[in-house]
Short mmCIF file of C-alpha atoms in Angstrom, two decimals:
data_model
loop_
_atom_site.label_atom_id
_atom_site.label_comp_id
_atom_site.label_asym_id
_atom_site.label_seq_id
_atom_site.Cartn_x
_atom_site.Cartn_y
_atom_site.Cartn_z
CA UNK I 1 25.51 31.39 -36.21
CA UNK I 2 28.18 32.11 -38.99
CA UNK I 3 26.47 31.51 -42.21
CA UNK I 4 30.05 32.25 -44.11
CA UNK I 5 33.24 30.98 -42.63
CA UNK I 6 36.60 31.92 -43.55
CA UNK I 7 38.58 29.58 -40.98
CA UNK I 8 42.06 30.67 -41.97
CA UNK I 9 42.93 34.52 -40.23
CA UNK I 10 45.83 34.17 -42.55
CA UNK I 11 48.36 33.34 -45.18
CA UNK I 12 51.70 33.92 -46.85
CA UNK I 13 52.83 33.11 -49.85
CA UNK I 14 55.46 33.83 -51.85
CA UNK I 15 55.82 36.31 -54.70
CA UNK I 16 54.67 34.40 -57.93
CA UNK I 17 53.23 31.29 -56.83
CA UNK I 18 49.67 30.89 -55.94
CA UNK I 19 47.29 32.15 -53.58
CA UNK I 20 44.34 30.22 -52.37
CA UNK I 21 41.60 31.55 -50.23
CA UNK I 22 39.20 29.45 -49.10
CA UNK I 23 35.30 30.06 -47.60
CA UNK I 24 32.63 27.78 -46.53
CA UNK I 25 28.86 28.79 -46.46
CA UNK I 26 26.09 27.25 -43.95
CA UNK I 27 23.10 28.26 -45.40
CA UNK I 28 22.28 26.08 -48.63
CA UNK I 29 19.83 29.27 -50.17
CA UNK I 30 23.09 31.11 -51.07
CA UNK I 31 23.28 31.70 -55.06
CA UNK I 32 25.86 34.36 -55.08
CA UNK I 33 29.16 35.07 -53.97
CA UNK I 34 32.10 37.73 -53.81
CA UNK I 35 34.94 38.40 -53.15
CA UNK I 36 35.94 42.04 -51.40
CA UNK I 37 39.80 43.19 -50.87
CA UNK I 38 40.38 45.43 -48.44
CA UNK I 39 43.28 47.29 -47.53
CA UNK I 40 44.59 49.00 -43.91
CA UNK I 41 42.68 52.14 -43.51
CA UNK I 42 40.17 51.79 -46.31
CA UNK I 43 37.07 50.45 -47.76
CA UNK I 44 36.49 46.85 -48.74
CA UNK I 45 36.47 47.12 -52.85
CA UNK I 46 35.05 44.36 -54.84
CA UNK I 47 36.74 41.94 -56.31
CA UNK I 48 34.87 38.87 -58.22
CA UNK I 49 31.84 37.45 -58.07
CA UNK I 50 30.31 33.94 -58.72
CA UNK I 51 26.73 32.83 -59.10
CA UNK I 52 25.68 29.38 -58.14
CA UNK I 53 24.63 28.53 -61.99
CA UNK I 54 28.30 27.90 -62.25
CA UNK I 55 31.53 26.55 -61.29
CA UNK I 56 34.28 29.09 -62.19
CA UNK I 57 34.88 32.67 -62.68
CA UNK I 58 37.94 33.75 -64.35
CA UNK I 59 39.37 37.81 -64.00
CA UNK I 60 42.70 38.13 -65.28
CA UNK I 61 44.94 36.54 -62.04
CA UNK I 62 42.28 35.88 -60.42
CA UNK I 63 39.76 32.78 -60.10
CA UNK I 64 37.07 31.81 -58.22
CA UNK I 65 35.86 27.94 -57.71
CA UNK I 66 32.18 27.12 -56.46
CA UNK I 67 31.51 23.53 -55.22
CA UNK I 68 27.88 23.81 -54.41
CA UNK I 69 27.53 19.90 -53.13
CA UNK I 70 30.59 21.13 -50.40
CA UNK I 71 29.22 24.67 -49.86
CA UNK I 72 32.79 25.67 -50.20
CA UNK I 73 34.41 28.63 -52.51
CA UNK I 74 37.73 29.56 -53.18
CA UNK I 75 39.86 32.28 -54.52
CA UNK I 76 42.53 31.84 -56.20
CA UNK I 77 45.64 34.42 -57.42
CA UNK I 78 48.18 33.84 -59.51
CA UNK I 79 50.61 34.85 -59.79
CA UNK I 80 50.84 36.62 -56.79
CA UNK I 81 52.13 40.25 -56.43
CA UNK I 82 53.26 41.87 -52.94
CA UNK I 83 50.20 44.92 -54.25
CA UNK I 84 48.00 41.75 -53.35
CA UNK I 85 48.36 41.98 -49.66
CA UNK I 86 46.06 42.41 -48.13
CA UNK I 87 42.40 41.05 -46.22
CA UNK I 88 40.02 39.09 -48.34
CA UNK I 89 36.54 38.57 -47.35
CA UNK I 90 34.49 36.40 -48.73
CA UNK I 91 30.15 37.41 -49.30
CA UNK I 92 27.05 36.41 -50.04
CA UNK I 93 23.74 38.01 -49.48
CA UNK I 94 21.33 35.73 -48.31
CA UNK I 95 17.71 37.12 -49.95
CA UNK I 96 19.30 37.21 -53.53
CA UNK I 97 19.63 40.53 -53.43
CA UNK I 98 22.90 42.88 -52.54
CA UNK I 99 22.28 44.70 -49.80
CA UNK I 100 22.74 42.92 -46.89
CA UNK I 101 25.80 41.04 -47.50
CA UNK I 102 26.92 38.53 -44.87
CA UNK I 103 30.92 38.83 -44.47
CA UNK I 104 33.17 36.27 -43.61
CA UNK I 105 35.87 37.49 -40.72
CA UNK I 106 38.43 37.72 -43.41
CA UNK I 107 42.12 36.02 -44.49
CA UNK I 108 44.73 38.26 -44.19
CA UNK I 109 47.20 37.20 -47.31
CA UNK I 110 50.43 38.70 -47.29
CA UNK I 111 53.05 38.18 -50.59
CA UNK I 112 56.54 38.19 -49.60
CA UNK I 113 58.83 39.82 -52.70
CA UNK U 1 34.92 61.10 -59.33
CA UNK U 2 34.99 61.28 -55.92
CA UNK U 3 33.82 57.67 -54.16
CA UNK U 4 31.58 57.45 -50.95
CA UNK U 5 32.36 59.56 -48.71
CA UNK U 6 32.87 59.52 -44.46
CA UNK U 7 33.72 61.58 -42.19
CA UNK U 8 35.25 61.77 -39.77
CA UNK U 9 37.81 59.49 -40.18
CA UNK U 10 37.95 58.13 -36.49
CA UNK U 11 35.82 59.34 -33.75
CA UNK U 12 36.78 59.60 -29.91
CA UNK U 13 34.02 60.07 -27.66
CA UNK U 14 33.71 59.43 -23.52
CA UNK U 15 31.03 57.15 -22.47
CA UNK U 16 27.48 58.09 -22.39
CA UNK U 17 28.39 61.00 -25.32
CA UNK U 18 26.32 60.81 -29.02
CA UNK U 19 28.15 60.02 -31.98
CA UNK U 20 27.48 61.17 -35.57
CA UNK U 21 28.48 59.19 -38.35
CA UNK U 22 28.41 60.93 -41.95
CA UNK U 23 28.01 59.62 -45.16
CA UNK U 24 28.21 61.04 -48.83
CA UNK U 25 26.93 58.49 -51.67
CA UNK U 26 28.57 58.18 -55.01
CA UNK U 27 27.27 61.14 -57.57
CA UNK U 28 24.27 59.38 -58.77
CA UNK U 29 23.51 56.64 -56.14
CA UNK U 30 20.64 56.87 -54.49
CA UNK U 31 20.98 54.03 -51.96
CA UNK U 32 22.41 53.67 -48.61
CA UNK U 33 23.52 51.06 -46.57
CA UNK U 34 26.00 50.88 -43.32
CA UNK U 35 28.04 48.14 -41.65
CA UNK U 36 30.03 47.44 -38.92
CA UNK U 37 33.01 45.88 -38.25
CA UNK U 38 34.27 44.71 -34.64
CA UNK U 39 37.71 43.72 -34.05
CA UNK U 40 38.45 40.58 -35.70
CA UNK U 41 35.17 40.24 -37.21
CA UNK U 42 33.71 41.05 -40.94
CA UNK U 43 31.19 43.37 -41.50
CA UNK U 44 27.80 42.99 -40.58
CA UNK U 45 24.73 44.82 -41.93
CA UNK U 46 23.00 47.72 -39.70
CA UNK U 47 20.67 49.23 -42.08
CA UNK U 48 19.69 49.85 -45.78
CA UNK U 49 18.40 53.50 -46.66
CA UNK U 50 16.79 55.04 -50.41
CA UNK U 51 16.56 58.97 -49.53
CA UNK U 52 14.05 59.56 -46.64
CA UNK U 53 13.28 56.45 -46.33
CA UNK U 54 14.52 53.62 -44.49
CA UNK U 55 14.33 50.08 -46.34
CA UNK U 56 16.07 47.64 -43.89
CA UNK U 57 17.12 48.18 -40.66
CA UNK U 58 17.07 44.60 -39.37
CA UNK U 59 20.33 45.13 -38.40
CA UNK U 60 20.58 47.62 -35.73
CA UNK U 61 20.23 47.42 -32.94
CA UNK U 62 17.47 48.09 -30.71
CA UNK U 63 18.00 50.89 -28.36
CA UNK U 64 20.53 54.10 -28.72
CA UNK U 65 21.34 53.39 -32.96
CA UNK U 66 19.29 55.54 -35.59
CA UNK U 67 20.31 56.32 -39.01
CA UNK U 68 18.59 59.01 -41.66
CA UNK U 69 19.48 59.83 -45.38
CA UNK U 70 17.91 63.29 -45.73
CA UNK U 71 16.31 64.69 -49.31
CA UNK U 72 19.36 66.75 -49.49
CA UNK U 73 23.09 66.20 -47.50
CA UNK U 74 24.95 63.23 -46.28
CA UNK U 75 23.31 59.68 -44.80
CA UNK U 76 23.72 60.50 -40.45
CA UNK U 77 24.17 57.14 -39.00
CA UNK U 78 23.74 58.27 -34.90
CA UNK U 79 24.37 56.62 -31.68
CA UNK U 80 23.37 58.05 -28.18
CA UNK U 81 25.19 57.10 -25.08
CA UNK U 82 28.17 55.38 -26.53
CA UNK U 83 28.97 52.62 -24.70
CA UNK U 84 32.64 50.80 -24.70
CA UNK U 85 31.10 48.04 -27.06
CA UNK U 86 30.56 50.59 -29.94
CA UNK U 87 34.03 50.80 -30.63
CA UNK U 88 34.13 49.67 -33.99
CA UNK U 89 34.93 50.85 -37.73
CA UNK U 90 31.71 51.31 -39.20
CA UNK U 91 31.30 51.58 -43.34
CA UNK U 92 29.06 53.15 -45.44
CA UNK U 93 28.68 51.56 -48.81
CA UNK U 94 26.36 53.57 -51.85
CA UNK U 95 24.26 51.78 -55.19
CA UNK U 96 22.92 53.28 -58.14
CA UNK U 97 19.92 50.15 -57.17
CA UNK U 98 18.81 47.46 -55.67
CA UNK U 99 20.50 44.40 -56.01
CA UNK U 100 23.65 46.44 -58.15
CA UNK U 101 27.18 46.43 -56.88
CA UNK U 102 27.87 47.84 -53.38
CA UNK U 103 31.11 50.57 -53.16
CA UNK U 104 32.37 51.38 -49.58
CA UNK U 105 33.63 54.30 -48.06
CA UNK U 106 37.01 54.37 -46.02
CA UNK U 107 34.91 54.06 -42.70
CA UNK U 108 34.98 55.87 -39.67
CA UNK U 109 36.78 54.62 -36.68
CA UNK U 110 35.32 54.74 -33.26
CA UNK U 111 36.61 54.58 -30.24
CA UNK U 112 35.10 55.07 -26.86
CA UNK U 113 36.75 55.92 -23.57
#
């Protein structure tokens, strides 16, 4: 059972408009969420984070939307740069705590220049 | 400032052969954890480690997988008799804590013939 769903493999954009990434969560205990990049060949790095006490989370280009009553997140990058492709997965660990994230399969975005 | 730390970076090994996964934490983390990706999936959770100790390995599986973070050297993630389905990348991520941000290594790639 996939507690975090990422349903789109993948997206293109072009360079400056917007990017939106979305994710949809199962289980309803979920009170935090990220956001990893990763790039070909390396590591996931982290990216943002939201906790369930709110709505938005703001990071330069980057935003990230909870609707709790939905179970549904989404990133959001603008405006988007070419550096910015790559595969977003979207987290949340379920016992509150941060080690034993549950992934979604990931969106590949790629930014044409 | 060197990050976490695998090696090697990809693996071959026959079927039925043992494969050793290392890991090197971040200078001054003291926590361990490992996941695994399979093609077109996100990473899942194997097991969480503190140094000689093992704090969650509800992840692994059952038979063949072990994993070990010595008093001194790297985390040793191990699998005997490598079976086709083990190809995967698999991650090692390091904390300074519980519940504080997770940073991943580059993984190492396996691949069994």
């Amino acid at each position: 059972d996939q507690q975090v769903k990422q349903n789109s493999p993948s997206l293109s954009v072009q360079e400056g408009r917007i990017s939106i990434l979305n994710c949809d969560y199962t289980n309803s205990m979920f009170d935090y969420f990220l956001w990893y990049k990763k790039y070909p060949a390396e590591g996931p790095t982290f990216l943002i984070s939201i906790s369930s006490i709110k709505d938005k989370n703001e990071d330069g280009r980057f935003t990230v939307f909870l609707n709790k009553s939905a179970k549904h997140l989404s990133l959001h990058i603008v405006p988007s740069q070419p550096g910015d492709s790559a595969v977003y997965f979207c987290a949340a660990p379920p016992q509150g705590g941060s080690e034993k994230l549950v992934f979604g399969k990931g969106t590949k975005l790629t930014v044409n220049p | 400032n060197a990050g976490v730390m695998q090696n090697p970076r990809h693996l071959v090994r026959r079927r039925g052969q043992e494969a050793r996964l290392r890991c090197s934490p971040m200078k001054g983390h003291s926590h361990v954890y490992w996941y695994r990706q399979l093609p077109e999936e996100g990473l899942k959770f194997m097991v969480y480690l503190q140094k000689e100790n093992i704090i969650d390995e509800s992840g692994m599986p059952k038979e063949r997988f072990s994993a070990e973070f010595p008093k001194e050297g790297p985390s040793i993630l191990r699998i005997q008799q490598v079976v086709r389905g083990d190809s995967a990348a698999y991650f090692c991520a390091s904390s300074r804590g519980p519940n504080e941000k997770l940073f991943f290594g580059s993984g190492t790639q396996l691949s069994v013939l």
